[in-house]
Amino acid sequence: MLVDSRTPNPKSFISGANGDWELVIGLEVHAQITSKSKLFSASSTSFGGEPNDHVSLVDAAMPGMLPVINKYCVEQAVRTGLGLKAKINKRSVFDRKNYFYPDLPQGYQISQFKDPIVGEGTVHLDMPEDGAVEVGIERLHMEQDAGKSIHDLVPGKSVVDLNRSGVALMEIVSKPDIRSADEAKAYVTKLRSILRYLGTCDGNMEEGSLRADVNVSVRKPGGEFGTRCEIKNVNSIRFIGQAIEYEARRQIDILEDGGQIDQETRLFDPKSGVTRSMRSKEEAHDYRYFPDPDLLPLEFDQDFVDEIAASLPELPDEKKARLIEQYGLSAYDADLLVDDPDTAAYFEAVAQGRDPKHAVNWVMGDLAAHAKSVGKPVHQAGASAEQLGSLIDLISDNTISGKIAKDVLDIVIAEGGNPAKIVDTKGLKQVTDTGAIEAVVDEVIAENPGKVEEVKEKPKMVGWFVGQVMQKSGGKANPQTVNAILAKKLGL
Amino acid sequence: MSDLTELNLAEARDGLKTKAFSAREITDAYLSAIDASNPALNAYISVTHDQARAMADASDEKLAKGEGGTLEGIPLGIKDLFATKGVHTQACSHILDGFQPPYESTVTSNLWRDGAVMLGKLNMDEFAMGSSNETSYYGNVVNPWRRSGGDNAALVPGGSSGGSATATSAHLCVAATGTDTGGSIRQPAAFTGLVGIKPTYGRCSRWGIVAFASSLDQAGPLSRTVRDSAIMLGSMASHDPKDTTSVDLPVPDYEAAVGRDVRGLKVGIPKEYRLDGMPGEIETLWQQGVEWLKQAGAEIVEVSLPYTKYALPSYYIVAPAEASSNLARYDGVRYGLRVPDDDVITMYEKTRSEGFGPEVKRRVMIGTYVLSAGYYDAYYLKAQKIRTLIKRDFEKAFADVDVLLTPTSPNAAFAPGEITDPVTMYLNDIFTVTVNMAGLPGISVPAGLDGRGLPLGLQLIGKAFDEETLFRTAGVLEESAGFTARPEKWW
């Protein structure tokens, strides 16, 4: 039963030829469970490796082989359920989803159909303009991943790599509570962040650890739900946004031309930015789900759940609230910091005993910019929290200026080392000796009599003098002192 | 020395222990018997001469040192459904052509651990689907028993463990492993004058046994005496972490139960097992069984299992449903037969069309149908509900009695081709499927001959994991029946 949980928001409407349209989106996110071995076998789950290196007799579906549930994967699923503030089902059932495909050795996928391990929950979003949005979680269930068919390796033949076959996935199904591409992207970003905090999925979309099936429909604002199309296997947050936008427009165009939407499965092509039909409802598989007779129902007690709950880390929402409270950060800064737990931890290490505003400016400013340019997370950008912290200390005690600090950071990143020592050995210490600065100021004034006249008419010209003095001092003069002396000497 | 193949398991074990003969000698005796008789009986589809001799020699070394397990040096036949490392394992299907697994089933591992010797792999109905061993890719197995009165027609040994039954009955092995999904141990045991037990679901590991219907399949022995089955099951049974449906309970000393009396034991007679049109001989034999147990001091109680009549139709929904999914892995991609084609779907179709026989195809189709959208609730779900009711029937009955006595099958062995209608064939399992549906143990004991000289069996059904009461009661039946008849050797 679909329930509409949202009040139509005109800001999210898409305008059509004859009025506005509203998007309705629900996502099924497939998240690979972080575990050493597969859901029902002892094979390694590590990425890469030679094809068919990580394949046990069970994964290859040899005759007479039987699945045995990996307890750690069950814990991970429960941990995720708790992180999503969801109902944990102490009894769940594994079912077989039957279909033929060469990379599905058993001829069925072991999944959970009627009785998933996790029931309803919530993901909280903070949208920049619209504020809080609650996205309902319908369910989370565990299932096996399939192998991989490769069609372009051996001419004229298809080959199969079963390394992924049997790897544990969580399918996290949202309610149709999402109303724009931006919300969908924010939802996946938030979900990924929660999974990373929990350590239950690495969220690496490039390696396929996280991918989404996106259900999209359009309707007149607040009207009946429209017919949906499912866009399969979208593997980046950016593509999710693009796919939704394309698909919405496609559906609106059809409806405005008097057509109707066919319920179908579609694929998004990132190169052309369009979605294409994969199979219609009529071609849909009949998966003939039934309880897997090789596996007893999965049952555990409340103690099992409580133990996992007790080990749960601080999650993004709580951390954000705490950062705002503890460090007086803006909601915007806090949001940026909590997205990645390691970045947040890095920030807290830098902020320890220092001005948090300085810490956040440096972490999310220069360091984040550098991190982005080298495609690494902030905490791995090349400066340890200790290094950045001592750099900030050097600014705070006026040993160096903020400008010099940027240069020192570049050196730290490029060559490593202790910022204080770098400042020492490279002679970058700020000059605060008024006598020395006065001498440079006098020099500049003496060399530029014309400019001295000009500045008396146009006091803003003082900036030019500051620049000259700083240049002559190699950037080491204390800017406040320079300003004060210049003002006095130029009679401003 | 007398013919070593005449010895039953307990006798052979004792002879080996006292070094009256060697494991190599008894193994060679069986290999000679197989080589001489198998062309006529077709019980073995692969004879592992070298492996058997090597295993026998290893046993002799242990026996010489006074060591060895409970089955040290005992030559056994293994149903082709059990994975045996490096040896023919095809469930007697064309689709597993050439398959030799790199692993050993838990049940056979247990047997080898205890010193048993493998003579070879035994014929069976393809994927254990059949009640007459007429569906094997390797041809029919022939029952050593023939009707008296000059009718020399070949008879079926029952199924699906037909090779196991014929080989044990014709003394081509001391005993054999079988599997039983709806009666596949008990019915062939009855057809060939043997003892056969299907233990409680979860008593033997299913790991390494080619799956037919996972919620019903159980391994068990076929042997010439109750004691032999008790010894065999003691080795085959185990808790196996690789099969999560196997149960972590200690394996009792089953052999010790054989020979105990049944005084005061309450034996239930389920009235619903009295079928309309059942041959009078079966009814008479059943009555005879009641009398034997009564004379031995048991108390006879009539009980009711009202859902019995729904058991067979429900079984023929549940078993094919699971089979249709279990057999999906035979797709020509990784092992066994592949009939190539450029297009993968066509490759599947050709491989499975050629690889599976008609009975397997029939069940895959039935199973696929009953699981399909729109039919699931009406068939599969309803059958599962009936299964629960059948279990409840037994629970209620076992509140009042210790064991149930029924016939094993509604008829004696028949001729190949005599039953062509699948539903009539399925009726052979009418007394045995209820036991699988409820997951209970059941044993068939040879109890007499029909009017044409063919063996008939009586079945005892026990409480879950109470195989000891079955062996104890079966021992009394065996003694009372004094069944010594042997098929006249024609092969």
CSV table of N, CA and C in Angstrom, one decimal, chain A residues 91-161:
chain,number,residue,atom,x,y,z
A,91,ARG,N,12.9,-12.8,13.4
A,91,ARG,CA,12.7,-14.0,12.6
A,91,ARG,C,12.6,-13.6,11.2
A,92,SER,N,13.5,-14.0,10.3
A,92,SER,CA,13.4,-13.7,8.9
A,92,SER,C,13.6,-15.0,8.1
A,93,VAL,N,13.3,-14.9,6.8
A,93,VAL,CA,13.3,-16.2,6.0
A,93,VAL,C,14.0,-15.9,4.7
A,94,PHE,N,14.9,-16.8,4.3
A,94,PHE,CA,15.6,-16.7,3.0
A,94,PHE,C,14.7,-17.5,2.0
A,95,ASP,N,14.6,-16.8,0.9
A,95,ASP,CA,13.8,-17.4,-0.2
A,95,ASP,C,14.7,-17.5,-1.5
A,96,ARG,N,14.2,-18.4,-2.4
A,96,ARG,CA,15.0,-18.5,-3.6
A,96,ARG,C,14.2,-17.7,-4.7
A,97,LYS,N,15.0,-16.9,-5.4
A,97,LYS,CA,14.5,-16.1,-6.5
A,97,LYS,C,15.0,-16.8,-7.8
A,98,ASN,N,14.1,-17.5,-8.5
A,98,ASN,CA,14.6,-18.4,-9.6
A,98,ASN,C,14.6,-17.7,-10.9
A,99,TYR,N,15.8,-17.7,-11.6
A,99,TYR,CA,15.9,-17.3,-13.0
A,99,TYR,C,17.2,-17.8,-13.5
A,100,PHE,N,17.2,-18.0,-14.8
A,100,PHE,CA,18.4,-18.5,-15.5
A,100,PHE,C,19.3,-17.4,-16.0
A,101,TYR,N,20.6,-17.5,-15.6
A,101,TYR,CA,21.6,-16.6,-16.2
A,101,TYR,C,22.9,-17.2,-16.0
A,102,PRO,N,23.8,-17.1,-17.0
A,102,PRO,CA,25.1,-17.8,-16.8
A,102,PRO,C,25.9,-17.4,-15.6
A,103,ASP,N,25.7,-16.1,-15.1
A,103,ASP,CA,26.5,-15.7,-14.0
A,103,ASP,C,25.8,-16.0,-12.6
A,104,LEU,N,24.7,-16.7,-12.7
A,104,LEU,CA,23.9,-17.1,-11.5
A,104,LEU,C,24.0,-18.6,-11.4
A,105,PRO,N,25.0,-19.2,-10.8
A,105,PRO,CA,25.3,-20.6,-11.0
A,105,PRO,C,24.2,-21.5,-10.4
A,106,GLN,N,23.5,-21.1,-9.3
A,106,GLN,CA,22.5,-22.0,-8.7
A,106,GLN,C,21.2,-22.0,-9.6
A,107,GLY,N,21.1,-21.0,-10.5
A,107,GLY,CA,19.8,-20.9,-11.1
A,107,GLY,C,18.8,-20.2,-10.3
A,108,TYR,N,19.2,-19.8,-9.1
A,108,TYR,CA,18.4,-18.9,-8.2
A,108,TYR,C,19.3,-18.1,-7.4
A,109,GLN,N,18.8,-16.9,-7.0
A,109,GLN,CA,19.5,-16.1,-6.0
A,109,GLN,C,18.8,-16.3,-4.7
A,110,ILE,N,19.6,-16.5,-3.6
A,110,ILE,CA,19.1,-16.6,-2.3
A,110,ILE,C,18.9,-15.1,-1.8
A,111,SER,N,17.6,-14.8,-1.5
A,111,SER,CA,17.3,-13.5,-1.1
A,111,SER,C,16.2,-13.6,0.0
A,112,GLN,N,15.7,-12.5,0.4
A,112,GLN,CA,14.6,-12.5,1.4
A,112,GLN,C,13.4,-11.8,0.8
A,113,PHE,N,12.3,-12.5,0.7
A,113,PHE,CA,11.2,-11.9,0.0
A,113,PHE,C,10.1,-11.5,0.9
A,114,LYS,N,9.4,-12.4,1.6
A,114,LYS,CA,8.3,-12.1,2.4
A,114,LYS,C,8.7,-11.6,3.8
A,115,ASP,N,9.7,-12.2,4.3
A,115,ASP,CA,10.1,-11.9,5.7
A,115,ASP,C,11.5,-11.4,5.8
A,116,PRO,N,11.7,-10.1,5.5
A,116,PRO,CA,13.1,-9.5,5.5
A,116,PRO,C,13.6,-9.4,7.0
A,117,ILE,N,14.9,-9.2,7.1
A,117,ILE,CA,15.5,-9.1,8.4
A,117,ILE,C,15.3,-7.7,9.1
A,118,VAL,N,15.0,-6.7,8.3
A,118,VAL,CA,14.8,-5.4,8.8
A,118,VAL,C,13.5,-4.8,8.2
A,119,GLY,N,12.7,-4.2,9.0
A,119,GLY,CA,11.4,-3.6,8.5
A,119,GLY,C,11.5,-2.1,8.4
A,120,GLU,N,10.5,-1.4,8.8
A,120,GLU,CA,10.4,0.1,8.5
A,120,GLU,C,11.4,0.9,9.3
A,121,GLY,N,11.9,1.9,8.7
A,121,GLY,CA,12.9,2.9,9.3
A,121,GLY,C,12.8,4.2,8.7
A,122,THR,N,13.7,5.1,9.0
A,122,THR,CA,13.7,6.5,8.5
A,122,THR,C,15.1,7.0,8.2
A,123,VAL,N,15.2,7.7,7.1
A,123,VAL,CA,16.5,8.5,6.9
A,123,VAL,C,16.1,10.0,6.8
A,124,HIS,N,16.9,10.7,7.6
A,124,HIS,CA,16.6,12.2,7.8
A,124,HIS,C,17.5,12.9,6.8
A,125,LEU,N,16.9,13.8,6.0
A,125,LEU,CA,17.7,14.7,5.1
A,125,LEU,C,17.6,16.1,5.5
A,126,ASP,N,18.7,16.9,5.3
A,126,ASP,CA,18.6,18.3,5.5
A,126,ASP,C,18.8,19.0,4.2
A,127,MET,N,17.8,19.4,3.5
A,127,MET,CA,17.9,20.0,2.2
A,127,MET,C,18.2,21.5,2.4
A,128,PRO,N,19.2,22.0,1.6
A,128,PRO,CA,19.7,23.4,1.8
A,128,PRO,C,18.5,24.4,1.8
A,129,GLU,N,17.5,24.2,1.0
A,129,GLU,CA,16.5,25.2,0.9
A,129,GLU,C,15.2,24.8,1.7
A,130,ASP,N,14.9,23.6,1.6
A,130,ASP,CA,13.6,23.1,2.2
A,130,ASP,C,13.7,22.6,3.6
A,131,GLY,N,15.0,22.5,4.1
A,131,GLY,CA,15.1,22.0,5.5
A,131,GLY,C,14.9,20.5,5.6
A,132,ALA,N,14.3,20.1,6.7
A,132,ALA,CA,14.2,18.6,7.0
A,132,ALA,C,13.3,17.9,6.1
A,133,VAL,N,13.7,16.8,5.6
A,133,VAL,CA,12.9,15.9,4.8
A,133,VAL,C,13.1,14.5,5.4
A,134,GLU,N,11.9,13.8,5.7
A,134,GLU,CA,12.0,12.4,6.2
A,134,GLU,C,11.8,11.5,5.1
A,135,VAL,N,12.7,10.5,4.8
A,135,VAL,CA,12.4,9.5,3.8
A,135,VAL,C,12.3,8.2,4.5
A,136,GLY,N,11.1,7.6,4.3
A,136,GLY,CA,10.8,6.3,5.0
A,136,GLY,C,11.6,5.2,4.3
A,137,ILE,N,12.0,4.2,5.2
A,137,ILE,CA,12.6,3.0,4.7
A,137,ILE,C,11.5,1.9,4.8
A,138,GLU,N,11.3,1.2,3.7
A,138,GLU,CA,10.3,0.2,3.7
A,138,GLU,C,10.8,-1.1,4.3
A,139,ARG,N,12.0,-1.4,3.9
A,139,ARG,CA,12.6,-2.7,4.4
A,139,ARG,C,14.1,-2.8,4.0
A,140,LEU,N,14.8,-3.7,4.7
A,140,LEU,CA,16.1,-4.0,4.3
A,140,LEU,C,16.2,-5.6,4.3
A,141,HIS,N,16.7,-6.1,3.2
A,141,HIS,CA,16.9,-7.6,3.2
A,141,HIS,C,18.3,-8.0,2.7
A,142,MET,N,18.7,-9.2,3.1
A,142,MET,CA,20.0,-9.7,2.6
A,142,MET,C,19.8,-10.5,1.4
A,143,GLU,N,20.8,-10.5,0.5
A,143,GLU,CA,20.7,-11.4,-0.6
A,143,GLU,C,22.1,-11.6,-1.2
A,144,GLN,N,22.2,-12.6,-2.1
A,144,GLN,CA,23.5,-12.9,-2.8
A,144,GLN,C,23.7,-12.0,-4.0
A,145,ASP,N,24.9,-11.6,-4.2
A,145,ASP,CA,25.2,-11.0,-5.5
A,145,ASP,C,25.4,-12.1,-6.6
A,146,ALA,N,25.3,-11.7,-7.8
A,146,ALA,CA,25.6,-12.6,-8.9
A,146,ALA,C,27.0,-12.5,-9.3
A,147,GLY,N,27.5,-13.3,-10.2
A,147,GLY,CA,28.8,-13.2,-10.8
A,147,GLY,C,28.8,-12.2,-11.9
A,148,LYS,N,29.7,-12.3,-12.8
A,148,LYS,CA,29.8,-11.2,-13.8
A,148,LYS,C,30.0,-11.9,-15.2
A,149,SER,N,29.2,-11.6,-16.2
A,149,SER,CA,29.4,-12.1,-17.5
A,149,SER,C,30.2,-11.1,-18.3
A,150,ILE,N,31.2,-11.6,-19.0
A,150,ILE,CA,32.1,-10.7,-19.7
A,150,ILE,C,31.9,-11.1,-21.2
A,151,HIS,N,31.5,-10.1,-22.0
A,151,HIS,CA,31.2,-10.5,-23.4
A,151,HIS,C,32.3,-10.1,-24.4
A,152,ASP,N,33.3,-9.3,-23.9
A,152,ASP,CA,34.2,-8.8,-24.9
A,152,ASP,C,35.7,-9.2,-24.7
A,153,LEU,N,35.8,-10.3,-23.9
A,153,LEU,CA,37.2,-10.8,-23.6
A,153,LEU,C,37.7,-11.8,-24.6
A,154,VAL,N,36.8,-12.8,-24.9
A,154,VAL,CA,37.2,-13.8,-25.8
A,154,VAL,C,36.3,-13.7,-27.0
A,155,PRO,N,36.9,-13.5,-28.2
A,155,PRO,CA,36.1,-13.3,-29.4
A,155,PRO,C,35.1,-14.4,-29.6
A,156,GLY,N,33.8,-13.9,-29.9
A,156,GLY,CA,32.8,-14.9,-30.2
A,156,GLY,C,32.2,-15.7,-29.0
A,157,LYS,N,32.8,-15.4,-27.8
A,157,LYS,CA,32.3,-16.1,-26.6
A,157,LYS,C,32.0,-15.2,-25.5
A,158,SER,N,31.2,-15.6,-24.6
A,158,SER,CA,31.0,-14.9,-23.3
A,158,SER,C,31.7,-15.8,-22.2
A,159,VAL,N,32.3,-15.1,-21.3
A,159,VAL,CA,32.9,-15.8,-20.2
A,159,VAL,C,32.4,-15.3,-18.9
A,160,VAL,N,32.5,-16.1,-17.8
A,160,VAL,CA,31.9,-15.8,-16.6
A,160,VAL,C,32.9,-15.7,-15.5
A,161,ASP,N,32.9,-14.7,-14.7
A,161,ASP,CA,33.7,-14.5,-13.5
A,161,ASP,C,32.8,-14.6,-12.2
